[in-house]
PDB file of C-alpha atoms in Angstrom:
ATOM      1  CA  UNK A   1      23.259  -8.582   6.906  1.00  0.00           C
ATOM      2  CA  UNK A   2      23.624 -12.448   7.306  1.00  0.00           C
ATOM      3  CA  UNK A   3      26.055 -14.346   5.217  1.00  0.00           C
ATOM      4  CA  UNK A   4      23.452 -16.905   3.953  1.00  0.00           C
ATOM      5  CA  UNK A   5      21.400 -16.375   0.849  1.00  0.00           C
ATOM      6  CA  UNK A   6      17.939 -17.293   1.424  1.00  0.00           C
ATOM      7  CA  UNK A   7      14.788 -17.131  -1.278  1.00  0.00           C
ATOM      8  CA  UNK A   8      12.093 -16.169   0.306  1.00  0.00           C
ATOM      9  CA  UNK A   9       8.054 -16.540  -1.060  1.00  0.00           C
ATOM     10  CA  UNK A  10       5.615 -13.857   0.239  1.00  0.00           C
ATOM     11  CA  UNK A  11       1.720 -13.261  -0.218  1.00  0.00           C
ATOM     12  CA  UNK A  12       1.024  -9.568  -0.189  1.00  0.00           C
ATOM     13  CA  UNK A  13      -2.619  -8.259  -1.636  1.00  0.00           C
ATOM     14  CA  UNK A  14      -2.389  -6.581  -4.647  1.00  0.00           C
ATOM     15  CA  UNK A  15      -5.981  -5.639  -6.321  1.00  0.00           C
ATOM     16  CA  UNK A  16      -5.041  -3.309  -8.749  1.00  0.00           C
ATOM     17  CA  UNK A  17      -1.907  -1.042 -10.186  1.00  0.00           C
ATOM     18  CA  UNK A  18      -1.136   0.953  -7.544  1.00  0.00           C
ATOM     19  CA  UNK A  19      -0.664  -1.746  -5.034  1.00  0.00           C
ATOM     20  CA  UNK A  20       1.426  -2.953  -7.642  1.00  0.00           C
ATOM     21  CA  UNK A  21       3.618  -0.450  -8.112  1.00  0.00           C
ATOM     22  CA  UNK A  22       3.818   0.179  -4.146  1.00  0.00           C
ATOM     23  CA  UNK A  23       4.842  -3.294  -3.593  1.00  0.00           C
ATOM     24  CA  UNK A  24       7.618  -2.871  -6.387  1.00  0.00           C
ATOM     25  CA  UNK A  25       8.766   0.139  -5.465  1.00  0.00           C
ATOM     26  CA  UNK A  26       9.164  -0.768  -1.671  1.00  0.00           C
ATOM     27  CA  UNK A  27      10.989  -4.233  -2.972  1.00  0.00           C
ATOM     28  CA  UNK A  28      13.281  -1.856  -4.746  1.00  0.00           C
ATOM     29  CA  UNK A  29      14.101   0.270  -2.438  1.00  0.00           C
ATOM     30  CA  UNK A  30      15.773  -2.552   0.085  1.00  0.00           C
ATOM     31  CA  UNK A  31      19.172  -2.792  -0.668  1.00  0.00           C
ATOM     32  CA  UNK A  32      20.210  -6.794   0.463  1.00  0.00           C
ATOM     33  CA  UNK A  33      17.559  -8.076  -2.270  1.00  0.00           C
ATOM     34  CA  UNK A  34      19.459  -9.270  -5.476  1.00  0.00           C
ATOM     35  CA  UNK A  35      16.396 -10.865  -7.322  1.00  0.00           C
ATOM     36  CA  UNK A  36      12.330 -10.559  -7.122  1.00  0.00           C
ATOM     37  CA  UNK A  37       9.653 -11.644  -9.116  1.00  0.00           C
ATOM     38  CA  UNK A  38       6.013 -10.082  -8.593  1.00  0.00           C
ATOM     39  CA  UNK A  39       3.218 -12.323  -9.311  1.00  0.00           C
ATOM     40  CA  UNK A  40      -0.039  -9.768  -9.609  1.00  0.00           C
ATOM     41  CA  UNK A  41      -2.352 -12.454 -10.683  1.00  0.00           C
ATOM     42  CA  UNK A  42      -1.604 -14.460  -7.458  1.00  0.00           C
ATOM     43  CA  UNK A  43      -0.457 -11.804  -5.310  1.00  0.00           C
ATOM     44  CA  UNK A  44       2.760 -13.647  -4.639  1.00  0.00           C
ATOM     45  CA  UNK A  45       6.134 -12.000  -4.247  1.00  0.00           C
ATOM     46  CA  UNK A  46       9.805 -13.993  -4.914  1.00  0.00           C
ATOM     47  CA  UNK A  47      12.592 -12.297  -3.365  1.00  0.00           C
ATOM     48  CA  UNK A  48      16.457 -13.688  -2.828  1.00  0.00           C
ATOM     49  CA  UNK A  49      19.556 -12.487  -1.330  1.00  0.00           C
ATOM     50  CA  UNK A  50      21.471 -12.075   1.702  1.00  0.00           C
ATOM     51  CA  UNK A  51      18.882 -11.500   4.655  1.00  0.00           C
ATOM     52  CA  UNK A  52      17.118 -12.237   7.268  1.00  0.00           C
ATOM     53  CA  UNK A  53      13.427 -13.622   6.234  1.00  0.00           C
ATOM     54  CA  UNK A  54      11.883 -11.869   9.001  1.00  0.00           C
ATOM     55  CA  UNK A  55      13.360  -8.624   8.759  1.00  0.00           C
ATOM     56  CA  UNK A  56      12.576  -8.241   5.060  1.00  0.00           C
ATOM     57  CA  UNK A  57       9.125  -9.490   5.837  1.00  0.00           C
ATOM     58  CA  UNK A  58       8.787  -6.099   8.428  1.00  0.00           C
ATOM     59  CA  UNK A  59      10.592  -3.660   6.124  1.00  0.00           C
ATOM     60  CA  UNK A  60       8.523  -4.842   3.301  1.00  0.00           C
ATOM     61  CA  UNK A  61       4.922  -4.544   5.884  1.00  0.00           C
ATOM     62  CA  UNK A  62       6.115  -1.050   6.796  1.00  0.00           C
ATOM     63  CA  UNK A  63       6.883   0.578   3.459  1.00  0.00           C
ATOM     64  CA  UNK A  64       3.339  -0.981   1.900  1.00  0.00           C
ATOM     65  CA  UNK A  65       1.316  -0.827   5.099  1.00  0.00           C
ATOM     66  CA  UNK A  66      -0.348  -4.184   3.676  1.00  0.00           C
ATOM     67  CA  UNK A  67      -0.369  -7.241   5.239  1.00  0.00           C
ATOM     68  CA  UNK A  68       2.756  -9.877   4.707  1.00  0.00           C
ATOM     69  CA  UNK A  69       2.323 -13.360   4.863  1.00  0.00           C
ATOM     70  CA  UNK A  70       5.646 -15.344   4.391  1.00  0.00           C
ATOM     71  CA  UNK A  71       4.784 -18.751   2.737  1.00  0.00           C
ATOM     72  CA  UNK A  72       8.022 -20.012   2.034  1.00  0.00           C
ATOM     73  CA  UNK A  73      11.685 -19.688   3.051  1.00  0.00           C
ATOM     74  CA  UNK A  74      14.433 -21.228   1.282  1.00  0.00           C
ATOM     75  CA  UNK A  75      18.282 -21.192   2.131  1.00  0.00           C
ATOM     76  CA  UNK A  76      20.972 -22.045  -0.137  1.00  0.00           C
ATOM     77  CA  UNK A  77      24.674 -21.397   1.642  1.00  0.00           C
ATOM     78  CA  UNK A  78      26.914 -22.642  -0.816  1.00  0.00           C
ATOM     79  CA  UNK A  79      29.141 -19.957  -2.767  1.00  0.00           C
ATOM     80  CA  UNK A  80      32.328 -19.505  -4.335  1.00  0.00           C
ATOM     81  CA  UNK A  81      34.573 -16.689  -4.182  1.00  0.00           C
ATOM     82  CA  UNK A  82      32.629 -14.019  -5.882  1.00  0.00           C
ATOM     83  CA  UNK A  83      29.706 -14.985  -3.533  1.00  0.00           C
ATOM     84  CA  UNK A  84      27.870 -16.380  -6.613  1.00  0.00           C
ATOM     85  CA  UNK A  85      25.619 -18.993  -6.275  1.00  0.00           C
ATOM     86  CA  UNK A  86      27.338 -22.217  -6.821  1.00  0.00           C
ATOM     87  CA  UNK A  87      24.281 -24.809  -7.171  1.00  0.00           C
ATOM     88  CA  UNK A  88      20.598 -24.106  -8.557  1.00  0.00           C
ATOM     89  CA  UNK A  89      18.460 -21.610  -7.498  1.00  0.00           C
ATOM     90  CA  UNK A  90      15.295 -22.885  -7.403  1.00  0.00           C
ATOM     91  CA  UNK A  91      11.904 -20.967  -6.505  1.00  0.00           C
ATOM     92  CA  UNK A  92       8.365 -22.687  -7.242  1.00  0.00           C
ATOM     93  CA  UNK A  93       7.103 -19.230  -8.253  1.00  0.00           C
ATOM     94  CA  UNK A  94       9.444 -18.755 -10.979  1.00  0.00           C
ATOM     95  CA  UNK A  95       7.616 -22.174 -12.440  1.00  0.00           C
ATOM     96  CA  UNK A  96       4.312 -20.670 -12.750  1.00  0.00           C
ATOM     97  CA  UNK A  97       2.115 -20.521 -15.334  1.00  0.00           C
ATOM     98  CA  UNK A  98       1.482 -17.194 -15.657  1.00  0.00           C
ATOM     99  CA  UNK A  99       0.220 -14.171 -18.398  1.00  0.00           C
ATOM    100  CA  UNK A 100       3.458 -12.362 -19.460  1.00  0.00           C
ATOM    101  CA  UNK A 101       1.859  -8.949 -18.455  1.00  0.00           C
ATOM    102  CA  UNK A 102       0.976  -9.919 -15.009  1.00  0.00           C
ATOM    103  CA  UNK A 103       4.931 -10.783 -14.106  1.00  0.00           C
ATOM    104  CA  UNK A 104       7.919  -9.269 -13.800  1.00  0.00           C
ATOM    105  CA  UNK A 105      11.433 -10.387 -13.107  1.00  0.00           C
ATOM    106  CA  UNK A 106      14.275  -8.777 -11.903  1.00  0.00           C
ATOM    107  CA  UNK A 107      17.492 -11.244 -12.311  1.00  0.00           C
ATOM    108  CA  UNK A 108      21.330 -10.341 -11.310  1.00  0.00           C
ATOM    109  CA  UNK A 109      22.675 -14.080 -11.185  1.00  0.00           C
ATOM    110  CA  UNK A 110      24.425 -15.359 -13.947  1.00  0.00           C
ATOM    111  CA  UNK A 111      23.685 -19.236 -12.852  1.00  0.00           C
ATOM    112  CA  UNK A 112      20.109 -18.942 -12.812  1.00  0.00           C
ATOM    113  CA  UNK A 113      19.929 -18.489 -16.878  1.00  0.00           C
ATOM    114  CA  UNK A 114      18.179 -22.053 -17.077  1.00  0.00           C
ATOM    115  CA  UNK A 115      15.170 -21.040 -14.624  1.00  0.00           C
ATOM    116  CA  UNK A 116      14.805 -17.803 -16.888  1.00  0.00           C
ATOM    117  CA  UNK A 117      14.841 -19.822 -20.328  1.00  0.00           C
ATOM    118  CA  UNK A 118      12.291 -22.314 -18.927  1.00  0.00           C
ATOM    119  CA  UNK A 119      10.147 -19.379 -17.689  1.00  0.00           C
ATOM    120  CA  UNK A 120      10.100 -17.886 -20.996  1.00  0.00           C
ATOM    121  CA  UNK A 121       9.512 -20.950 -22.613  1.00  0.00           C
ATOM    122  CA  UNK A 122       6.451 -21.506 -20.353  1.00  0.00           C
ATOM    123  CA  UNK A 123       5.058 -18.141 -21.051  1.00  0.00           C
ATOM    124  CA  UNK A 124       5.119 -18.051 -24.872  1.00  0.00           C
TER     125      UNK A 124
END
């Protein structure tokens, strides 16, 4: 595991439930990701925490068997002592403008509360 937190956008095909569901439960199942968001609509994927882009982008390929395209990596390597991010996190994805149903977020940081309001915000 790397000690830099990166945020990383993916494009995985997702057609219907069950790729769904195999692309969350694989996302769960990796133990250095802290946060994802699944977009179905879009068949985007938001993931950040400590990692290495391309190994996440293999782990991810092998436990789906789909195809994994990474679009976009970002790194952000400030923290303080409780390894919390220090600055904002900021991920285009988490911007979109997207159906309720078709997203899903998974969030652990306790800096990133603005993002989440504005998301909601956008949704309703």
């Amino acid at each position: 595991m790397t000690g830099k937190f990166f945020c990383m956008v993916l494009r995985i095909h997702m057609d219907c439930n069950g790729c769904y569901r195999k692309v969350r439960r694989a996302i769960l199942s990796i133990k250095e990701l802290e946060t994802h968001l699944i977009e179905q609509k879009h068949c985007r994927v938001s993931v950040c925490g400590k990692f290495s882009p391309q190994d996440i982008a293999i782990k991810i390929r092998k436990k789906t068997n789909r195809r994994v395209e990474i679009l976009e990596v970002q790194e952000c390597d400030t923290f303080n002592e409780n390894n919390d991010i220090q600055g904002p996190l900021i991920i285009n994805a988490w911007k979109c403008q997207s159906n309720y149903d078709q997203v899903e977020t998974c969030c652990t940081h306790e800096g990133d509360t603005k993002e989440q309001q504005e998301l909601a915000s956008s949704i309703t």
